[in-house]
XYZ file of C-alpha atoms in Angstrom:
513
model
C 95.377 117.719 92.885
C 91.552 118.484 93.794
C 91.722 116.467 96.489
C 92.217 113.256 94.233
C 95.591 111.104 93.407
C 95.785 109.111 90.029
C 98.011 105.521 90.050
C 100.567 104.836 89.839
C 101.893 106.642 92.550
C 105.379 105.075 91.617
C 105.660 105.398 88.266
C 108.623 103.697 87.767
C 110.025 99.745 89.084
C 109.703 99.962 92.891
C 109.251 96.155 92.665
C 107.601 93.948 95.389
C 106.719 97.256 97.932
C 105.644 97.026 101.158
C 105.147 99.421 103.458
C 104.812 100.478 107.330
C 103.572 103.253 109.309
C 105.321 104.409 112.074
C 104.161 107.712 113.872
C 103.032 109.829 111.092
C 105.751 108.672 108.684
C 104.878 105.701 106.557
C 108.185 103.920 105.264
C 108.450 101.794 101.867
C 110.999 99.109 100.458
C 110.983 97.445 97.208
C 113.129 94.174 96.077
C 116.680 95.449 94.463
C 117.966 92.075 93.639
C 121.597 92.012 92.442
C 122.330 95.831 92.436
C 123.981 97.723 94.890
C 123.063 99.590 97.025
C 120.250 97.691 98.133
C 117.038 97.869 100.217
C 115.799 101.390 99.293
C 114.187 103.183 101.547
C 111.147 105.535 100.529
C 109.417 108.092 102.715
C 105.900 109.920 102.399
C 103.574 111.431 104.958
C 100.642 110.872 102.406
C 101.001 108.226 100.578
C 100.942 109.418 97.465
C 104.061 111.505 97.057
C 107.073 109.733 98.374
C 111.060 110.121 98.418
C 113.724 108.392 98.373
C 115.963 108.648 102.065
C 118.257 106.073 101.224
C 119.196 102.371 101.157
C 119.222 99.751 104.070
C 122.257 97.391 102.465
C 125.189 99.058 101.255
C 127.008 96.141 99.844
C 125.653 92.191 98.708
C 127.022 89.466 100.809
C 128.635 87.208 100.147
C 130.583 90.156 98.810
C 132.339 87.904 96.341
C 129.513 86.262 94.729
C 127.816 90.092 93.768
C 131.338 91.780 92.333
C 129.371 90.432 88.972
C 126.120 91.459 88.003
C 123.622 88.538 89.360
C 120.380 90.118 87.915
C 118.100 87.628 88.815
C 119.775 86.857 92.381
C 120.202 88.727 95.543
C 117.350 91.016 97.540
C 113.401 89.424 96.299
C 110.521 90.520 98.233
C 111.306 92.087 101.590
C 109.277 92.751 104.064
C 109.236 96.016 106.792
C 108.200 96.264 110.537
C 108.689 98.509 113.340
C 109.201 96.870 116.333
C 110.993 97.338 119.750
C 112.103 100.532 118.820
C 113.607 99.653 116.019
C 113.119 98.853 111.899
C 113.080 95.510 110.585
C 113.720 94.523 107.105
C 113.638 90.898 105.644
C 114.494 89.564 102.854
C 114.654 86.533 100.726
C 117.923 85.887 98.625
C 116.583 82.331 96.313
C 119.916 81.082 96.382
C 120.897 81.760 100.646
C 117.783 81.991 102.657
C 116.115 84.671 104.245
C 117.899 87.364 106.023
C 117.051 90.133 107.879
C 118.403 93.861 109.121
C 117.424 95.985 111.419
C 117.885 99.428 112.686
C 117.127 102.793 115.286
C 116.192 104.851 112.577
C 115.385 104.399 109.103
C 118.561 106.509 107.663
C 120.255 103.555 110.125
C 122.696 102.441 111.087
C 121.886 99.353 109.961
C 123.009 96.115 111.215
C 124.997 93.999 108.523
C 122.860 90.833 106.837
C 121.909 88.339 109.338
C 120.987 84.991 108.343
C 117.778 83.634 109.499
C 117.437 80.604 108.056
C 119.579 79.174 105.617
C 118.228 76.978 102.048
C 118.031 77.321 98.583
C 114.625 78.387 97.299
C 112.954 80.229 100.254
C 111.815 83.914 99.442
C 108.982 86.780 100.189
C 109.719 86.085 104.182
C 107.456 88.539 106.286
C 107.550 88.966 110.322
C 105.001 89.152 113.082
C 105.298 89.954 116.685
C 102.230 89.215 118.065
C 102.077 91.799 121.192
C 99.119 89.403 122.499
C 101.005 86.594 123.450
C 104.683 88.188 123.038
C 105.718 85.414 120.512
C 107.165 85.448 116.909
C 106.437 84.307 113.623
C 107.715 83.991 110.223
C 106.290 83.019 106.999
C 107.697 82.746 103.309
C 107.006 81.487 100.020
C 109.083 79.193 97.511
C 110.927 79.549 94.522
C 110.560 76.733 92.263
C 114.236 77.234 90.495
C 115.900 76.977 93.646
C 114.048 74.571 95.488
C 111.373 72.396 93.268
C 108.604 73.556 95.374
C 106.105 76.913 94.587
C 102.230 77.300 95.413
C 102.595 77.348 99.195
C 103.682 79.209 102.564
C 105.646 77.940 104.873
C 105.093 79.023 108.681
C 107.772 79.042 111.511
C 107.822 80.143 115.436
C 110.737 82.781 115.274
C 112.858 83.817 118.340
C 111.589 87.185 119.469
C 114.968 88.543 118.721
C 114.914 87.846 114.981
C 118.090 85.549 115.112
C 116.676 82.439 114.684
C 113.604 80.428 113.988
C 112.336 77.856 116.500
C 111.120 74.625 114.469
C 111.684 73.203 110.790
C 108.500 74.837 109.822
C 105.183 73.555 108.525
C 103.225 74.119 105.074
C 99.863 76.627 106.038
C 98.684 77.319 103.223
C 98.996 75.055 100.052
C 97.905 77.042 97.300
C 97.858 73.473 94.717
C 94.261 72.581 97.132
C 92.764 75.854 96.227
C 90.505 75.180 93.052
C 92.532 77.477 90.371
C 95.184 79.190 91.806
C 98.632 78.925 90.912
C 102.500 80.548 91.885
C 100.956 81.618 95.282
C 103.834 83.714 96.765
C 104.666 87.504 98.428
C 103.248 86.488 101.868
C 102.450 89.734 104.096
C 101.663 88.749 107.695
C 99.427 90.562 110.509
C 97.100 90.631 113.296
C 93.793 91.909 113.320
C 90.361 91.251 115.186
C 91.613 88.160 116.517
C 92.581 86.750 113.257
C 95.778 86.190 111.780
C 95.788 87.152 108.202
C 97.951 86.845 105.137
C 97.846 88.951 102.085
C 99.396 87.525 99.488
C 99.196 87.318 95.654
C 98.817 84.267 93.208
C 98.565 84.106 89.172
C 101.137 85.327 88.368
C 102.784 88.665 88.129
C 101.326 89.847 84.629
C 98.150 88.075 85.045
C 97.482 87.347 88.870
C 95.358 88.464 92.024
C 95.329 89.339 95.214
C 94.605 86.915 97.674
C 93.102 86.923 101.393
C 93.761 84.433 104.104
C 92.181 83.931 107.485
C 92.720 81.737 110.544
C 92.351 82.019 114.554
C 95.460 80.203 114.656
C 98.887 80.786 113.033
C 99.226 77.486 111.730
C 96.129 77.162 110.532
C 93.577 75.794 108.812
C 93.138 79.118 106.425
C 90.703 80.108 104.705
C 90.852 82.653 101.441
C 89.558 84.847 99.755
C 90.424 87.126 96.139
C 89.928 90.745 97.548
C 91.631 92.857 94.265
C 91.922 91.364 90.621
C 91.562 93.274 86.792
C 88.749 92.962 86.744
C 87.574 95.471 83.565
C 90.388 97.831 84.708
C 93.502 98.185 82.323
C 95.318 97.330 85.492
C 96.891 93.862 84.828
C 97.633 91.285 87.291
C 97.294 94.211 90.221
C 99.237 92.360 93.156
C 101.652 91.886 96.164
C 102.057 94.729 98.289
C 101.428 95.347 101.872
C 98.778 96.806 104.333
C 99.370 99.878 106.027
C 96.595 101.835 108.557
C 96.685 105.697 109.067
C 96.507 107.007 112.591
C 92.920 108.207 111.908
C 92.357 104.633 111.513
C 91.968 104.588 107.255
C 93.316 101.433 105.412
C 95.114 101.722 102.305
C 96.966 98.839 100.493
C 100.148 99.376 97.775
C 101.098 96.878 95.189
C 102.738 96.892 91.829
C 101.584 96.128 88.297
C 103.929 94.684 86.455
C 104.429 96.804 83.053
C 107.499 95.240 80.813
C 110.194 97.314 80.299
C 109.145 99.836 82.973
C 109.112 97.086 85.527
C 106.778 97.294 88.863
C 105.251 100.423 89.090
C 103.375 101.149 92.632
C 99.430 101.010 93.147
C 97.469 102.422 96.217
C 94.344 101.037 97.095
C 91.686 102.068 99.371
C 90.924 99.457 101.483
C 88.069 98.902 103.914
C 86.768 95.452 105.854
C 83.440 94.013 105.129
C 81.934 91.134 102.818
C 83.625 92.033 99.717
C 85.788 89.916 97.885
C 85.479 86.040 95.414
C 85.053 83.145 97.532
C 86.901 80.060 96.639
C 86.079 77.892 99.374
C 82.490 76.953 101.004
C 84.173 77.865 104.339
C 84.811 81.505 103.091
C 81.551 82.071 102.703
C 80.898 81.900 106.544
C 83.000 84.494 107.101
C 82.760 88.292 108.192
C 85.082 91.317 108.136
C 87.292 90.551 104.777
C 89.250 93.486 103.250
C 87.888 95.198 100.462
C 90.605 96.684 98.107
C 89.984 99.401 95.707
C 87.164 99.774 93.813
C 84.898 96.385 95.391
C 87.920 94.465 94.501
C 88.832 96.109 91.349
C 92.235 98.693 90.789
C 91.041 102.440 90.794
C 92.977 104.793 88.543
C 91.813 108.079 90.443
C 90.551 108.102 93.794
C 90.181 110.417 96.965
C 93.814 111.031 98.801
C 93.834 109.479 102.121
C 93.124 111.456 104.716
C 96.552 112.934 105.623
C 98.075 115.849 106.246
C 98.865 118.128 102.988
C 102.155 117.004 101.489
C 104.178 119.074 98.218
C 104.221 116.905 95.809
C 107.248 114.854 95.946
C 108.747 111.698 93.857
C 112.249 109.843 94.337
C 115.126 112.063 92.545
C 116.062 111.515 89.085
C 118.023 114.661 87.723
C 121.690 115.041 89.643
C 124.679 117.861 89.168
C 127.019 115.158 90.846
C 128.543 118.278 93.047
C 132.203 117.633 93.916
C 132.187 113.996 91.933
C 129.409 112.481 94.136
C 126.106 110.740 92.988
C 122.603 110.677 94.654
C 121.168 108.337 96.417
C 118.693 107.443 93.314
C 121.817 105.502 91.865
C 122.889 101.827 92.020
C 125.628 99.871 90.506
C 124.878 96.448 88.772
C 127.214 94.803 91.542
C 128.831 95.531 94.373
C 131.284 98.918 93.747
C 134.668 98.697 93.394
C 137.249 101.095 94.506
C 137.866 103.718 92.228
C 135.515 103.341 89.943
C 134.046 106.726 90.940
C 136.185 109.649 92.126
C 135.401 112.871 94.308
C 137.080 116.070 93.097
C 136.435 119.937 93.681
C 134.342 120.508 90.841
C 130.922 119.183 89.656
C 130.160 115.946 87.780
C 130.738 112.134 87.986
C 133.932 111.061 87.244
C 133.825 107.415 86.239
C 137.316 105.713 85.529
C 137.234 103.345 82.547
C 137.356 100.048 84.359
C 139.384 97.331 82.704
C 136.992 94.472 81.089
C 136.664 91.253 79.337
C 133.248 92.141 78.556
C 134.051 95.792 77.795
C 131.949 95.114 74.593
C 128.480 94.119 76.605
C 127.421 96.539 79.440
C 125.363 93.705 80.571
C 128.000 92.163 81.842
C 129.793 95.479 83.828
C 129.588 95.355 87.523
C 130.711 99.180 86.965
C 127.382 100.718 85.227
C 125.661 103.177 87.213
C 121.999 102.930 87.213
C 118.778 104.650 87.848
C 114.845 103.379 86.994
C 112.858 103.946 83.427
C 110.553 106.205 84.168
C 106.885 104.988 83.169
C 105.868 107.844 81.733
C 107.405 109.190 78.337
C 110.444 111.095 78.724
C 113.509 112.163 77.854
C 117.400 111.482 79.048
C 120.351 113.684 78.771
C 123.390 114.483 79.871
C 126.619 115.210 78.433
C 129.865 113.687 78.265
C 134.020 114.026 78.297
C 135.878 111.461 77.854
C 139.677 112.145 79.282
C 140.799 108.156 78.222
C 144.247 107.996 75.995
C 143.555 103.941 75.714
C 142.391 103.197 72.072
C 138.981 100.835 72.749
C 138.287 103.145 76.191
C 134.832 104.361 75.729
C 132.053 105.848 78.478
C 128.206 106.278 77.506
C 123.976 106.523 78.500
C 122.672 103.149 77.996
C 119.440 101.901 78.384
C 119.986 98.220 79.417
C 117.746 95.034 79.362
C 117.860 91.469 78.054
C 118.740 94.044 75.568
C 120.672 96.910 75.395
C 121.826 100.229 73.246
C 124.003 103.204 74.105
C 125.631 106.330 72.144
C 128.630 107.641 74.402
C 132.074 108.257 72.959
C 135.102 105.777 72.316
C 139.241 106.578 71.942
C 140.210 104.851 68.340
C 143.063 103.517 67.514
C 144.387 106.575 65.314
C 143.664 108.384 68.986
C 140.310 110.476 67.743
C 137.635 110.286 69.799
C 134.438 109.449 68.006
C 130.815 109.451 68.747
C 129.148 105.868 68.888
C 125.600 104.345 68.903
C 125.560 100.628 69.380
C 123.352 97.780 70.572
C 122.879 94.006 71.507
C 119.555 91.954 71.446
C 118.774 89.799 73.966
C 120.719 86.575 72.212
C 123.525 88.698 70.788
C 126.998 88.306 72.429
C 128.506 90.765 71.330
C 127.583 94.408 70.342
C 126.872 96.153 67.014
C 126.530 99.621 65.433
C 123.067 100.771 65.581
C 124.201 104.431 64.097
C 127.390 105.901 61.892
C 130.010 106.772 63.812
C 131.330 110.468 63.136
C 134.035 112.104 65.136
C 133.737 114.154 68.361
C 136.175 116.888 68.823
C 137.461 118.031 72.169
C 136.286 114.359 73.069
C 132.712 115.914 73.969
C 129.122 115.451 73.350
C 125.966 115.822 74.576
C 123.522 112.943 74.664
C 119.951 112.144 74.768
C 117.770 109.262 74.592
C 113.423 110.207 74.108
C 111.893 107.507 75.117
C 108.195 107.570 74.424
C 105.131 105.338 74.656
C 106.136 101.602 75.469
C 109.555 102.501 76.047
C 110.463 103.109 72.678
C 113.657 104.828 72.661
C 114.746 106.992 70.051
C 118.839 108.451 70.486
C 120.430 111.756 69.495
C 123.497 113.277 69.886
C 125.494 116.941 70.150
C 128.853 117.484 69.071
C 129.211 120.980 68.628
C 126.500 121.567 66.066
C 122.755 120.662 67.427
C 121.519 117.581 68.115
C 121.471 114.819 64.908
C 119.365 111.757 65.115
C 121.213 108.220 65.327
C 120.342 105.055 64.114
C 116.248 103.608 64.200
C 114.184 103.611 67.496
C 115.648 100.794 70.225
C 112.777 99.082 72.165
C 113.605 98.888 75.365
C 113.102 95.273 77.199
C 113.054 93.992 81.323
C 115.553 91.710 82.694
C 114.329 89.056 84.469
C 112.207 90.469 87.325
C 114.104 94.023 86.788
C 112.609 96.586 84.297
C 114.722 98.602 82.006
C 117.428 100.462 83.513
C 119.011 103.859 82.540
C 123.048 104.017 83.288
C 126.342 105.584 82.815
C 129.289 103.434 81.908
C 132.875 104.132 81.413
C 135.128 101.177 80.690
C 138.450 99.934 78.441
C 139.860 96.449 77.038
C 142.059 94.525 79.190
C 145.340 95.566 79.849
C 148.175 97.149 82.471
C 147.540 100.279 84.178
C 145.230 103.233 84.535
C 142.753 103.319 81.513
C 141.652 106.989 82.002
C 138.219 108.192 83.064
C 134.866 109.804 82.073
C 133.128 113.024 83.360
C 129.094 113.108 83.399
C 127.644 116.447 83.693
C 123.948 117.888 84.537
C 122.169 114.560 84.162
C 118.192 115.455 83.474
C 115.127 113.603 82.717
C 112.141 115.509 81.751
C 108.742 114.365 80.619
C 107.891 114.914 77.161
């Protein structure tokens, strides 16, 4: 450590963070979109090492429209505050409006989704109490697939109780009059030295920058500045994240970088106020006290640790024994959980039951796959596998699953063997294919690995009973839209009457390599 951290700090798809301080805790939460649980929940006394406590939505609402996967729908951007005693969370969903939850204490409970405002198209909402005046404020960006409209924040007067805003709201900041900038979204709101200021990104989220605003009143005029962009860094489009001051009175800023199939993987900035920062406007230039973020406004890979009380290092769980048939909290389903689909019992591992399916042939389309985040590093995946499934087609696997996906797991045949499978889809396929020979699996067990290695490059192998064989050519793994790759456990059969069987996963690890 030497006193130094390297970035990322999340090395993995905590997408859209922010982050508050409360005491000498500082809290994170990162978009989830359609999978459940949502709203996770990260904790760190440092900054730099951080775990995860848990989730602040068990279930998608309404709970009809997530029992499918809805990739590209559900939790975008939120926001967290500490106020009145309690923690705030809000949240855009593109297709509902923005909603918000709160709680005493961040392991909850937490209130159920509230809607604040309803319409198609509004996302990134962030909160202020201003404790000057005692009064309320909300601001959000726009989704152009919802709603038409993108390049601008919208402001509102919110009740001070979170339940409702007080006017039809007015545009602040139009980002189609700045000279250059474009997709102007992720609004973070605050007050400082009489100003109120929003951080928010523009560009783009493989190209973009971070942008400054400025005004002495909430509605405006703003002015802006660019305060962190590439620059000559290998840090692309380094943007959207939130401001967050230590009780020693240090500033620090996260964000993500957005990095394909390993999604949005966390930044922290030092940040400081002064001159620094690219003017777009002749107003700007008047201006004192801007924030300066990282390295005079470009990314730093390695920099000093804030200074914070000594922390052992500490990252959000990956491996799990599943003791007495329960997962950790580092899991989500693609949609909201139904019942049964994972089973407690008195020994260890998960016990997944092979869910009926239409689309048993396309894990992309399972509401049942258990998932966990690529890590951005190289590593590799195993775990190993029974399948206890009498139904010829009932099969359970590790799949690492994108616009395109490939798994190896095991499947009951028709002649009742169980055999050991490798199969993919690419992102236009409908339908899976082998991607390795099938052989046969006896005891209906294997173990199962996946390497994946620089650029998420995955290369699969496979046990059954005499030392791991390679299978089939290297998969490259791919993003969803606005999710990056995602590792997960499956077990499902064709359509039909009656109980399909299940699946028992044992001593899941991932280990660099």
């Amino acid at each position: 450590m030497n006193g130094t951290y390297r970035n990322p700090v999340l090395n993995a798809d905590w997408s859209d963070p922010d982050v508050v301080r409360v005491g000498d805790d500082f809290y994170l939460t990162a978009s989830s979109f359609g999978r459940a649980p949502g709203l996770p929940l990260l904790h760190s006394r440092n900054l730099v090492d951080w775990t995860l406590v848990g989730h602040a939505l068990e279930r998608l609402e309404p709970e009809e429209e997530f029992a499918l996967p809805q990739h590209d729908r559900g939790v975008w951007a939120p926001s967290i505050r500490h106020h009145d005693d309690r923690f705030w969370i809000f949240w855009g969903d593109p297709d509902q409006g923005v909603f918000q939850v709160n709680a005493p204490e961040i392991r909850g409970p937490w209130t159920r989704p509230h809607l604040v405002k309803a319409g198609k198209g509004l996302i990134d909402p962030c909160p202020l109490w201003d404790d000057e005046t005692g009064e309320a404020y909300l601001v959000h960006a726009w989704a152009r697939s919802r709603s038409g409209v993108k390049n601008r924040l919208t402001g509102h007067r919110m009740h001070p109780d979170a339940t409702s805003l007080l006017d039809e709201g007015k545009v602040i900041v139009d980002g189609d009059r700045i000279p250059g900038w474009f997709t102007l979204e992720g609004p973070k709101l605050y007050r400082h030295d009489g100003w109120f200021w929003i951080l928010a990104p523009a560009g783009g989220v493989e190209t973009g920058w971070q942008g400054a605003f400025r005004s002495r009143g909430f509605f405006g005029p703003y002015e802006e500045r660019i305060v962190l962009e590439q620059k000559d860094t290998d840090v692309n489009g380094p943007h959207q994240g939130g401001w967050v001051r230590t009780a020693a009175g240090e500033d620090w800023f996260l964000h993500f970088q957005q990095r394909g199939p390993y999604g949005r993987v966390v930044h922290l900035q030092p940040m400081r106020w002064g001159h620094g920062g690219t003017s777009r406007s002749s107003e700007a230039e008047s201006g004192g006290g801007w924030p300066v973020l990282g390295d005079e406004g470009a990314p730093v890979a390695v920099h000093r640790r804030p200074a914070l009380p000594a922390q052992p290092p500490a990252a959000p769980a990956t491996d799990d024994d599943f003791p007495g048939g329960r997962y950790g909290r580092q899991w989500q389903w693609t949609a909201n959980p139904g019942d049964g689909w994972a089973t407690q019992h008195s020994g260890d591992g998960l016990r997944l039951s092979c869910v009926r399916s239409a689309d048993a042939h396309d894990p992309r389309k399972l509401p049942n796959v258990l998932t966990q985040r690529l890590p951005g590093l190289p590593s590799a995946v195993e775990t190993e596998l029974r399948l206890d499934a009498g139904e010829p087609g009932a099969r359970a696997g590790l799949v690492v699953l994108g616009d395109a996906f490939c798994w190896i797991g095991l499947e009951r045949g028709a002649d009742g063997t169980v055999r050991l499978v490798h199969r993919f889809g690419e992102a236009v396929a409908e339908r899976e294919r082998d991607a390795g020979v099938p052989c046969v699996a006896p005891g209906g067990r294997a173990r199962l690995r996946i390497e994946a290695g620089p650029g998420a490059r995955c290369r699969f192998s496979y046990d059954v009973g005499d030392g791991f064989r390679a299978s089939g050519p290297v998969f490259a793994a791919t993003p969803w839209r606005w999710v990056g790759a995602l590792l997960g456990l499956f077990a499902v059969a064709p359509e039909g009457p009656g109980h399909a069987g299940s699946a028992t996963f044992t001593r899941f690890r991932i280990t660099p390599l």
